Amino acid sequence: MTALLLLAAHLALPAPRPVYRLRPATPDTRLLVPVGTGLGAVLLLGNPGVALAALLVLGTTGWVVREVRAGAARRRREAHAATFLGHLAGELQAGSGIAAAFGHAAGHLPAGAPQELADLLRQVGGLTRQGRSAASLLREGPPELRTLGTLWELSERHGLPLVPLVEQAQLRIDARLRHHATTHATLQGPQATAVILTLLPLAGIAMGTAMGAHPLGLLFGGGIGDLLLVTGVALAAGGLVWSRHIIGRAAA
């Protein structure tokens, strides 16, 4: 039971910050209160079947919330990276040196840009002002700028102009954002269907209760009810996770 509690808490909490982020990690406690309350209620119930079903619900909910937040954060990073690359290409086309171009492009980042992106670009600008290459630093940075690091290294190694390479990197990110926006709008129907199908058993329980069948008494009463409850919750949770996996691959 202890292992199941730890697994549910792990799934419900946000993912740790990647190692490339430069500022100190600040714990996100927004999910700690509901998770702790839910786990405390599970412990007080004392019924193994109900406890396991509650753990499945908590774990699945935490996983879905974490995936949604991670996807939204990734798209914000891509949008800010595309903005930066556009300004960088414009500065290079205007004849600015690489150090000045990085400084001006980083200065045009929106106020809501992720702090780790701003910190990385500030460090890159410092290296370029010293006459050093920061291509390796970018290649170890966030995924949205790794391509820029690779292209920069190729430009230095083979003497290629950097401007068209930066423009291609920006166009690639813009195309990915447009693709996601289009597929997200197209997949609204399947996503809603997946949620409705997941919650459909609750409607069945409500109808049974209205008809006087007392399904909750059976499900929470132990014995065969435990088996039915855990099996039903596991199937609903598995269906939701699998449907999000399929929809996520279609939107990728």
PDB file of C-alpha atoms in Angstrom:
ATOM      1  CA  MET A   1       0.000   0.000   0.000  1.00  0.00           C
ATOM      2  CA  THR A   2       2.872   2.370   0.782  1.00  0.00           C
ATOM      3  CA  ALA A   3       4.282   1.826  -2.706  1.00  0.00           C
ATOM      4  CA  LEU A   4       0.911   2.628  -4.267  1.00  0.00           C
ATOM      5  CA  LEU A   5       0.657   5.838  -2.247  1.00  0.00           C
ATOM      6  CA  LEU A   6       4.105   6.934  -3.364  1.00  0.00           C
ATOM      7  CA  LEU A   7       3.287   6.082  -7.005  1.00  0.00           C
ATOM      8  CA  ALA A   8       0.097   8.145  -6.940  1.00  0.00           C
ATOM      9  CA  ALA A   9       1.873  11.097  -5.359  1.00  0.00           C
ATOM     10  CA  HIS A  10       4.628  10.887  -7.984  1.00  0.00           C
ATOM     11  CA  LEU A  11       2.139  10.906 -10.856  1.00  0.00           C
ATOM     12  CA  ALA A  12       0.180  13.796  -9.408  1.00  0.00           C
ATOM     13  CA  LEU A  13       3.134  16.103  -8.813  1.00  0.00           C
ATOM     14  CA  PRO A  14       4.711  18.200 -11.593  1.00  0.00           C
ATOM     15  CA  ALA A  15       7.750  16.912 -13.450  1.00  0.00           C
ATOM     16  CA  PRO A  16      11.144  18.097 -12.169  1.00  0.00           C
ATOM     17  CA  ARG A  17      12.896  20.924 -13.965  1.00  0.00           C
ATOM     18  CA  PRO A  18      15.323  19.877 -16.707  1.00  0.00           C
ATOM     19  CA  VAL A  19      19.014  20.164 -15.882  1.00  0.00           C
ATOM     20  CA  TYR A  20      19.569  22.909 -18.466  1.00  0.00           C
ATOM     21  CA  ARG A  21      17.488  25.394 -16.526  1.00  0.00           C
ATOM     22  CA  LEU A  22      19.726  27.858 -14.802  1.00  0.00           C
ATOM     23  CA  ARG A  23      17.693  29.343 -12.017  1.00  0.00           C
ATOM     24  CA  PRO A  24      17.166  27.460  -8.723  1.00  0.00           C
ATOM     25  CA  ALA A  25      14.214  25.107  -8.718  1.00  0.00           C
ATOM     26  CA  THR A  26      11.186  26.398  -6.798  1.00  0.00           C
ATOM     27  CA  PRO A  27       8.830  23.687  -5.556  1.00  0.00           C
ATOM     28  CA  ASP A  28       5.331  23.895  -6.965  1.00  0.00           C
ATOM     29  CA  THR A  29       2.944  23.232  -4.091  1.00  0.00           C
ATOM     30  CA  ARG A  30      -0.329  23.863  -5.914  1.00  0.00           C
ATOM     31  CA  LEU A  31      -1.064  20.150  -6.207  1.00  0.00           C
ATOM     32  CA  LEU A  32       0.253  19.172  -2.779  1.00  0.00           C
ATOM     33  CA  VAL A  33      -2.912  20.142  -0.888  1.00  0.00           C
ATOM     34  CA  PRO A  34      -5.427  18.156  -3.000  1.00  0.00           C
ATOM     35  CA  VAL A  35      -3.055  15.201  -3.281  1.00  0.00           C
ATOM     36  CA  GLY A  36      -2.398  15.154   0.448  1.00  0.00           C
ATOM     37  CA  THR A  37      -6.111  15.489   1.219  1.00  0.00           C
ATOM     38  CA  GLY A  38      -6.967  12.671  -1.161  1.00  0.00           C
ATOM     39  CA  LEU A  39      -4.300  10.366   0.214  1.00  0.00           C
ATOM     40  CA  GLY A  40      -5.379  11.129   3.770  1.00  0.00           C
ATOM     41  CA  ALA A  41      -8.968  10.255   2.900  1.00  0.00           C
ATOM     42  CA  VAL A  42      -7.800   7.018   1.300  1.00  0.00           C
ATOM     43  CA  LEU A  43      -5.939   6.046   4.453  1.00  0.00           C
ATOM     44  CA  LEU A  44      -9.017   6.739   6.595  1.00  0.00           C
ATOM     45  CA  LEU A  45     -11.309   4.631   4.431  1.00  0.00           C
ATOM     46  CA  GLY A  46      -9.630   1.400   5.407  1.00  0.00           C
ATOM     47  CA  ASN A  47     -11.220  -0.528   2.526  1.00  0.00           C
ATOM     48  CA  PRO A  48      -8.456  -1.918   0.247  1.00  0.00           C
ATOM     49  CA  GLY A  49     -10.620  -1.875  -2.875  1.00  0.00           C
ATOM     50  CA  VAL A  50     -11.811   1.692  -2.351  1.00  0.00           C
ATOM     51  CA  ALA A  51      -8.267   2.773  -1.465  1.00  0.00           C
ATOM     52  CA  LEU A  52      -6.838   1.233  -4.627  1.00  0.00           C
ATOM     53  CA  ALA A  53      -9.582   2.754  -6.782  1.00  0.00           C
ATOM     54  CA  ALA A  54      -8.963   6.180  -5.224  1.00  0.00           C
ATOM     55  CA  LEU A  55      -5.244   5.822  -5.876  1.00  0.00           C
ATOM     56  CA  LEU A  56      -5.943   5.011  -9.523  1.00  0.00           C
ATOM     57  CA  VAL A  57      -8.136   8.095  -9.845  1.00  0.00           C
ATOM     58  CA  LEU A  58      -5.558  10.326  -8.147  1.00  0.00           C
ATOM     59  CA  GLY A  59      -2.686   8.954 -10.207  1.00  0.00           C
ATOM     60  CA  THR A  60      -4.534   9.264 -13.522  1.00  0.00           C
ATOM     61  CA  THR A  61      -5.755  12.775 -12.734  1.00  0.00           C
ATOM     62  CA  GLY A  62      -2.257  13.856 -11.743  1.00  0.00           C
ATOM     63  CA  TRP A  63      -0.774  12.381 -14.921  1.00  0.00           C
ATOM     64  CA  VAL A  64      -3.329  14.137 -17.143  1.00  0.00           C
ATOM     65  CA  VAL A  65      -2.809  17.491 -15.396  1.00  0.00           C
ATOM     66  CA  ARG A  66       0.958  17.150 -15.663  1.00  0.00           C
ATOM     67  CA  GLU A  67       0.783  16.273 -19.372  1.00  0.00           C
ATOM     68  CA  VAL A  68      -1.509  19.203 -20.154  1.00  0.00           C
ATOM     69  CA  ARG A  69       0.714  21.639 -18.274  1.00  0.00           C
ATOM     70  CA  ALA A  70       3.878  20.265 -19.886  1.00  0.00           C
ATOM     71  CA  GLY A  71       2.369  20.604 -23.370  1.00  0.00           C
ATOM     72  CA  ALA A  72       1.256  24.182 -22.723  1.00  0.00           C
ATOM     73  CA  ALA A  73       4.706  25.104 -21.361  1.00  0.00           C
ATOM     74  CA  ARG A  74       6.405  23.527 -24.377  1.00  0.00           C
ATOM     75  CA  ARG A  75       4.274  25.507 -26.805  1.00  0.00           C
ATOM     76  CA  ARG A  76       5.007  28.742 -24.930  1.00  0.00           C
ATOM     77  CA  ARG A  77       8.742  28.034 -25.129  1.00  0.00           C
ATOM     78  CA  GLU A  78       8.459  27.327 -28.857  1.00  0.00           C
ATOM     79  CA  ALA A  79       6.557  30.577 -29.477  1.00  0.00           C
ATOM     80  CA  HIS A  80       9.150  32.624 -27.586  1.00  0.00           C
ATOM     81  CA  ALA A  81      12.008  30.798 -29.308  1.00  0.00           C
ATOM     82  CA  ALA A  82      10.482  31.567 -32.723  1.00  0.00           C
ATOM     83  CA  THR A  83      10.183  35.244 -31.745  1.00  0.00           C
ATOM     84  CA  PHE A  84      13.821  35.290 -30.674  1.00  0.00           C
ATOM     85  CA  LEU A  85      14.995  33.608 -33.879  1.00  0.00           C
ATOM     86  CA  GLY A  86      13.043  36.080 -35.986  1.00  0.00           C
ATOM     87  CA  HIS A  87      14.695  39.045 -34.258  1.00  0.00           C
ATOM     88  CA  LEU A  88      18.093  37.349 -34.469  1.00  0.00           C
ATOM     89  CA  ALA A  89      17.758  36.798 -38.218  1.00  0.00           C
ATOM     90  CA  GLY A  90      16.686  40.416 -38.698  1.00  0.00           C
ATOM     91  CA  GLU A  91      19.652  41.751 -36.721  1.00  0.00           C
ATOM     92  CA  LEU A  92      22.090  39.549 -38.659  1.00  0.00           C
ATOM     93  CA  GLN A  93      20.585  40.641 -41.968  1.00  0.00           C
ATOM     94  CA  ALA A  94      21.021  44.279 -40.896  1.00  0.00           C
ATOM     95  CA  GLY A  95      24.737  43.641 -40.549  1.00  0.00           C
ATOM     96  CA  SER A  96      25.046  43.338 -36.775  1.00  0.00           C
ATOM     97  CA  GLY A  97      27.759  41.140 -35.332  1.00  0.00           C
ATOM     98  CA  ILE A  98      26.779  37.901 -33.652  1.00  0.00           C
ATOM     99  CA  ALA A  99      27.247  39.321 -30.142  1.00  0.00           C
ATOM    100  CA  ALA A 100      25.204  42.469 -30.839  1.00  0.00           C
ATOM    101  CA  ALA A 101      22.550  40.462 -32.682  1.00  0.00           C
ATOM    102  CA  PHE A 102      22.121  38.060 -29.760  1.00  0.00           C
ATOM    103  CA  GLY A 103      21.929  40.958 -27.313  1.00  0.00           C
ATOM    104  CA  HIS A 104      19.273  42.833 -29.284  1.00  0.00           C
ATOM    105  CA  ALA A 105      17.236  39.681 -30.020  1.00  0.00           C
ATOM    106  CA  ALA A 106      17.305  38.624 -26.371  1.00  0.00           C
ATOM    107  CA  GLY A 107      16.206  42.121 -25.386  1.00  0.00           C
ATOM    108  CA  HIS A 108      13.075  41.726 -27.536  1.00  0.00           C
ATOM    109  CA  LEU A 109      11.840  38.677 -25.651  1.00  0.00           C
ATOM    110  CA  PRO A 110       8.316  39.265 -24.290  1.00  0.00           C
ATOM    111  CA  ALA A 111       7.932  39.896 -20.585  1.00  0.00           C
ATOM    112  CA  GLY A 112       6.231  36.532 -20.142  1.00  0.00           C
ATOM    113  CA  ALA A 113       9.100  34.530 -21.628  1.00  0.00           C
ATOM    114  CA  PRO A 114      10.322  31.613 -19.483  1.00  0.00           C
ATOM    115  CA  GLN A 115      13.073  32.697 -17.132  1.00  0.00           C
ATOM    116  CA  GLU A 116      15.280  29.761 -18.090  1.00  0.00           C
ATOM    117  CA  LEU A 117      15.196  30.865 -21.742  1.00  0.00           C
ATOM    118  CA  ALA A 118      16.141  34.437 -20.848  1.00  0.00           C
ATOM    119  CA  ASP A 119      18.951  33.203 -18.570  1.00  0.00           C
ATOM    120  CA  LEU A 120      20.347  30.945 -21.271  1.00  0.00           C
ATOM    121  CA  LEU A 121      20.318  33.699 -23.899  1.00  0.00           C
ATOM    122  CA  ARG A 122      21.963  36.082 -21.444  1.00  0.00           C
ATOM    123  CA  GLN A 123      24.747  33.551 -20.881  1.00  0.00           C
ATOM    124  CA  VAL A 124      25.111  32.990 -24.633  1.00  0.00           C
ATOM    125  CA  GLY A 125      25.327  36.754 -25.168  1.00  0.00           C
ATOM    126  CA  GLY A 126      28.065  36.981 -22.562  1.00  0.00           C
ATOM    127  CA  LEU A 127      30.120  34.303 -24.306  1.00  0.00           C
ATOM    128  CA  THR A 128      29.733  35.915 -27.721  1.00  0.00           C
ATOM    129  CA  ARG A 129      30.815  39.306 -26.354  1.00  0.00           C
ATOM    130  CA  GLN A 130      33.989  37.581 -25.181  1.00  0.00           C
ATOM    131  CA  GLY A 131      34.569  36.299 -28.706  1.00  0.00           C
ATOM    132  CA  ARG A 132      33.792  32.714 -27.759  1.00  0.00           C
ATOM    133  CA  SER A 133      31.395  30.327 -29.440  1.00  0.00           C
ATOM    134  CA  ALA A 134      28.239  29.399 -27.533  1.00  0.00           C
ATOM    135  CA  ALA A 135      27.069  26.732 -29.986  1.00  0.00           C
ATOM    136  CA  SER A 136      27.762  23.908 -27.527  1.00  0.00           C
ATOM    137  CA  LEU A 137      25.830  25.719 -24.799  1.00  0.00           C
ATOM    138  CA  LEU A 138      22.793  26.029 -27.070  1.00  0.00           C
ATOM    139  CA  ARG A 139      23.018  22.380 -28.084  1.00  0.00           C
ATOM    140  CA  GLU A 140      22.707  21.440 -24.401  1.00  0.00           C
ATOM    141  CA  GLY A 141      19.871  23.899 -23.832  1.00  0.00           C
ATOM    142  CA  PRO A 142      16.118  23.615 -24.315  1.00  0.00           C
ATOM    143  CA  PRO A 143      14.937  21.564 -27.317  1.00  0.00           C
ATOM    144  CA  GLU A 144      13.642  24.683 -29.081  1.00  0.00           C
ATOM    145  CA  LEU A 145      17.177  26.127 -29.379  1.00  0.00           C
ATOM    146  CA  ARG A 146      19.236  22.967 -29.840  1.00  0.00           C
ATOM    147  CA  THR A 147      18.797  23.199 -33.604  1.00  0.00           C
ATOM    148  CA  LEU A 148      20.214  26.723 -33.499  1.00  0.00           C
ATOM    149  CA  GLY A 149      23.273  25.428 -31.658  1.00  0.00           C
ATOM    150  CA  THR A 150      23.822  22.712 -34.246  1.00  0.00           C
ATOM    151  CA  LEU A 151      23.391  25.160 -37.144  1.00  0.00           C
ATOM    152  CA  TRP A 152      25.727  27.653 -35.516  1.00  0.00           C
ATOM    153  CA  GLU A 153      28.381  24.971 -35.123  1.00  0.00           C
ATOM    154  CA  LEU A 154      27.996  23.956 -38.772  1.00  0.00           C
ATOM    155  CA  SER A 155      28.264  27.602 -39.822  1.00  0.00           C
ATOM    156  CA  GLU A 156      31.526  27.998 -37.905  1.00  0.00           C
ATOM    157  CA  ARG A 157      32.946  24.714 -39.128  1.00  0.00           C
ATOM    158  CA  HIS A 158      32.122  25.082 -42.825  1.00  0.00           C
ATOM    159  CA  GLY A 159      31.952  28.866 -43.214  1.00  0.00           C
ATOM    160  CA  LEU A 160      28.231  28.881 -44.052  1.00  0.00           C
ATOM    161  CA  PRO A 161      26.215  32.100 -43.636  1.00  0.00           C
ATOM    162  CA  LEU A 162      24.224  31.951 -40.415  1.00  0.00           C
ATOM    163  CA  VAL A 163      21.232  34.062 -41.488  1.00  0.00           C
ATOM    164  CA  PRO A 164      19.483  31.524 -43.770  1.00  0.00           C
ATOM    165  CA  LEU A 165      20.124  28.792 -41.200  1.00  0.00           C
ATOM    166  CA  VAL A 166      18.486  30.846 -38.459  1.00  0.00           C
ATOM    167  CA  GLU A 167      15.542  31.606 -40.731  1.00  0.00           C
ATOM    168  CA  GLN A 168      15.086  27.906 -41.465  1.00  0.00           C
ATOM    169  CA  ALA A 169      15.108  27.139 -37.736  1.00  0.00           C
ATOM    170  CA  GLN A 170      12.428  29.770 -37.172  1.00  0.00           C
ATOM    171  CA  LEU A 171      10.298  28.486 -40.046  1.00  0.00           C
ATOM    172  CA  ARG A 172      10.530  24.968 -38.661  1.00  0.00           C
ATOM    173  CA  ILE A 173       9.239  26.069 -35.265  1.00  0.00           C
ATOM    174  CA  ASP A 174       6.487  28.192 -36.831  1.00  0.00           C
ATOM    175  CA  ALA A 175       5.375  25.232 -38.963  1.00  0.00           C
ATOM    176  CA  ARG A 176       5.253  23.033 -35.886  1.00  0.00           C
ATOM    177  CA  LEU A 177       3.143  25.585 -34.002  1.00  0.00           C
ATOM    178  CA  ARG A 178       0.724  25.931 -36.938  1.00  0.00           C
ATOM    179  CA  HIS A 179       0.449  22.157 -37.205  1.00  0.00           C
ATOM    180  CA  HIS A 180      -0.337  21.866 -33.516  1.00  0.00           C
ATOM    181  CA  ALA A 181      -2.961  24.624 -33.677  1.00  0.00           C
ATOM    182  CA  THR A 182      -4.658  22.932 -36.621  1.00  0.00           C
ATOM    183  CA  THR A 183      -4.622  19.424 -35.162  1.00  0.00           C
ATOM    184  CA  HIS A 184      -5.681  20.713 -31.724  1.00  0.00           C
ATOM    185  CA  ALA A 185      -8.795  22.271 -33.246  1.00  0.00           C
ATOM    186  CA  THR A 186      -9.491  19.129 -35.264  1.00  0.00           C
ATOM    187  CA  LEU A 187      -9.090  16.812 -32.263  1.00  0.00           C
ATOM    188  CA  GLN A 188     -11.416  18.731 -29.943  1.00  0.00           C
ATOM    189  CA  GLY A 189     -14.198  16.260 -30.759  1.00  0.00           C
ATOM    190  CA  PRO A 190     -12.214  13.085 -29.997  1.00  0.00           C
ATOM    191  CA  GLN A 191     -10.861  14.646 -26.799  1.00  0.00           C
ATOM    192  CA  ALA A 192     -14.362  15.495 -25.585  1.00  0.00           C
ATOM    193  CA  THR A 193     -15.542  11.996 -26.504  1.00  0.00           C
ATOM    194  CA  ALA A 194     -12.718  10.427 -24.483  1.00  0.00           C
ATOM    195  CA  VAL A 195     -13.655  12.458 -21.409  1.00  0.00           C
ATOM    196  CA  ILE A 196     -17.370  11.656 -21.784  1.00  0.00           C
ATOM    197  CA  LEU A 197     -16.672   7.931 -22.121  1.00  0.00           C
ATOM    198  CA  THR A 198     -14.444   8.051 -19.044  1.00  0.00           C
ATOM    199  CA  LEU A 199     -17.183   9.703 -16.973  1.00  0.00           C
ATOM    200  CA  LEU A 200     -20.010   7.608 -18.417  1.00  0.00           C
ATOM    201  CA  PRO A 201     -19.882   4.995 -15.598  1.00  0.00           C
ATOM    202  CA  LEU A 202     -20.714   7.786 -13.139  1.00  0.00           C
ATOM    203  CA  ALA A 203     -23.907   8.441 -15.076  1.00  0.00           C
ATOM    204  CA  GLY A 204     -24.739   4.734 -14.857  1.00  0.00           C
ATOM    205  CA  ILE A 205     -24.181   4.764 -11.102  1.00  0.00           C
ATOM    206  CA  ALA A 206     -26.406   7.847 -10.757  1.00  0.00           C
ATOM    207  CA  MET A 207     -29.160   6.193 -12.795  1.00  0.00           C
ATOM    208  CA  GLY A 208     -28.917   3.025 -10.717  1.00  0.00           C
ATOM    209  CA  THR A 209     -29.146   5.046  -7.519  1.00  0.00           C
ATOM    210  CA  ALA A 210     -32.190   6.902  -8.848  1.00  0.00           C
ATOM    211  CA  MET A 211     -33.831   3.552  -9.615  1.00  0.00           C
ATOM    212  CA  GLY A 212     -33.206   2.311  -6.078  1.00  0.00           C
ATOM    213  CA  ALA A 213     -30.533  -0.271  -6.982  1.00  0.00           C
ATOM    214  CA  HIS A 214     -27.968   1.064  -4.426  1.00  0.00           C
ATOM    215  CA  PRO A 215     -24.859   0.520  -6.618  1.00  0.00           C
ATOM    216  CA  LEU A 216     -22.654   2.494  -4.230  1.00  0.00           C
ATOM    217  CA  GLY A 217     -23.484   0.130  -1.424  1.00  0.00           C
ATOM    218  CA  LEU A 218     -22.301  -2.778  -3.565  1.00  0.00           C
ATOM    219  CA  LEU A 219     -19.147  -1.069  -4.788  1.00  0.00           C
ATOM    220  CA  PHE A 220     -18.093   0.191  -1.350  1.00  0.00           C
ATOM    221  CA  GLY A 221     -19.280  -2.821   0.601  1.00  0.00           C
ATOM    222  CA  GLY A 222     -16.240  -5.054   0.050  1.00  0.00           C
ATOM    223  CA  GLY A 223     -16.125  -8.530  -1.453  1.00  0.00           C
ATOM    224  CA  ILE A 224     -17.164  -8.694  -5.095  1.00  0.00           C
ATOM    225  CA  GLY A 225     -17.854  -4.953  -4.960  1.00  0.00           C
ATOM    226  CA  ASP A 226     -14.150  -4.261  -4.449  1.00  0.00           C
ATOM    227  CA  LEU A 227     -13.279  -6.297  -7.519  1.00  0.00           C
ATOM    228  CA  LEU A 228     -15.908  -4.548  -9.640  1.00  0.00           C
ATOM    229  CA  LEU A 229     -14.886  -1.102  -8.405  1.00  0.00           C
ATOM    230  CA  VAL A 230     -11.160  -1.570  -8.997  1.00  0.00           C
ATOM    231  CA  THR A 231     -11.711  -3.212 -12.379  1.00  0.00           C
ATOM    232  CA  GLY A 232     -14.065  -0.480 -13.556  1.00  0.00           C
ATOM    233  CA  VAL A 233     -11.815   2.347 -12.416  1.00  0.00           C
ATOM    234  CA  ALA A 234      -8.743   0.663 -13.922  1.00  0.00           C
ATOM    235  CA  LEU A 235     -10.492   0.218 -17.274  1.00  0.00           C
ATOM    236  CA  ALA A 236     -11.739   3.828 -17.307  1.00  0.00           C
ATOM    237  CA  ALA A 237      -8.314   5.181 -16.333  1.00  0.00           C
ATOM    238  CA  GLY A 238      -6.549   2.973 -18.867  1.00  0.00           C
ATOM    239  CA  GLY A 239      -8.941   4.053 -21.599  1.00  0.00           C
ATOM    240  CA  LEU A 240      -8.375   7.724 -20.819  1.00  0.00           C
ATOM    241  CA  VAL A 241      -4.588   7.339 -20.784  1.00  0.00           C
ATOM    242  CA  TRP A 242      -4.564   5.352 -24.021  1.00  0.00           C
ATOM    243  CA  SER A 243      -6.906   7.781 -25.782  1.00  0.00           C
ATOM    244  CA  ARG A 244      -4.686  10.715 -24.768  1.00  0.00           C
ATOM    245  CA  HIS A 245      -1.667   8.785 -26.038  1.00  0.00           C
ATOM    246  CA  ILE A 246      -3.337   8.257 -29.436  1.00  0.00           C
ATOM    247  CA  ILE A 247      -4.499  11.883 -29.642  1.00  0.00           C
ATOM    248  CA  GLY A 248      -1.066  13.110 -28.582  1.00  0.00           C
ATOM    249  CA  ARG A 249       0.636  11.122 -31.336  1.00  0.00           C
ATOM    250  CA  ALA A 250      -1.823  12.501 -33.876  1.00  0.00           C
ATOM    251  CA  ALA A 251      -1.100  16.051 -32.735  1.00  0.00           C
ATOM    252  CA  ALA A 252       2.694  15.585 -32.695  1.00  0.00           C
TER     253      ALA A 252
END
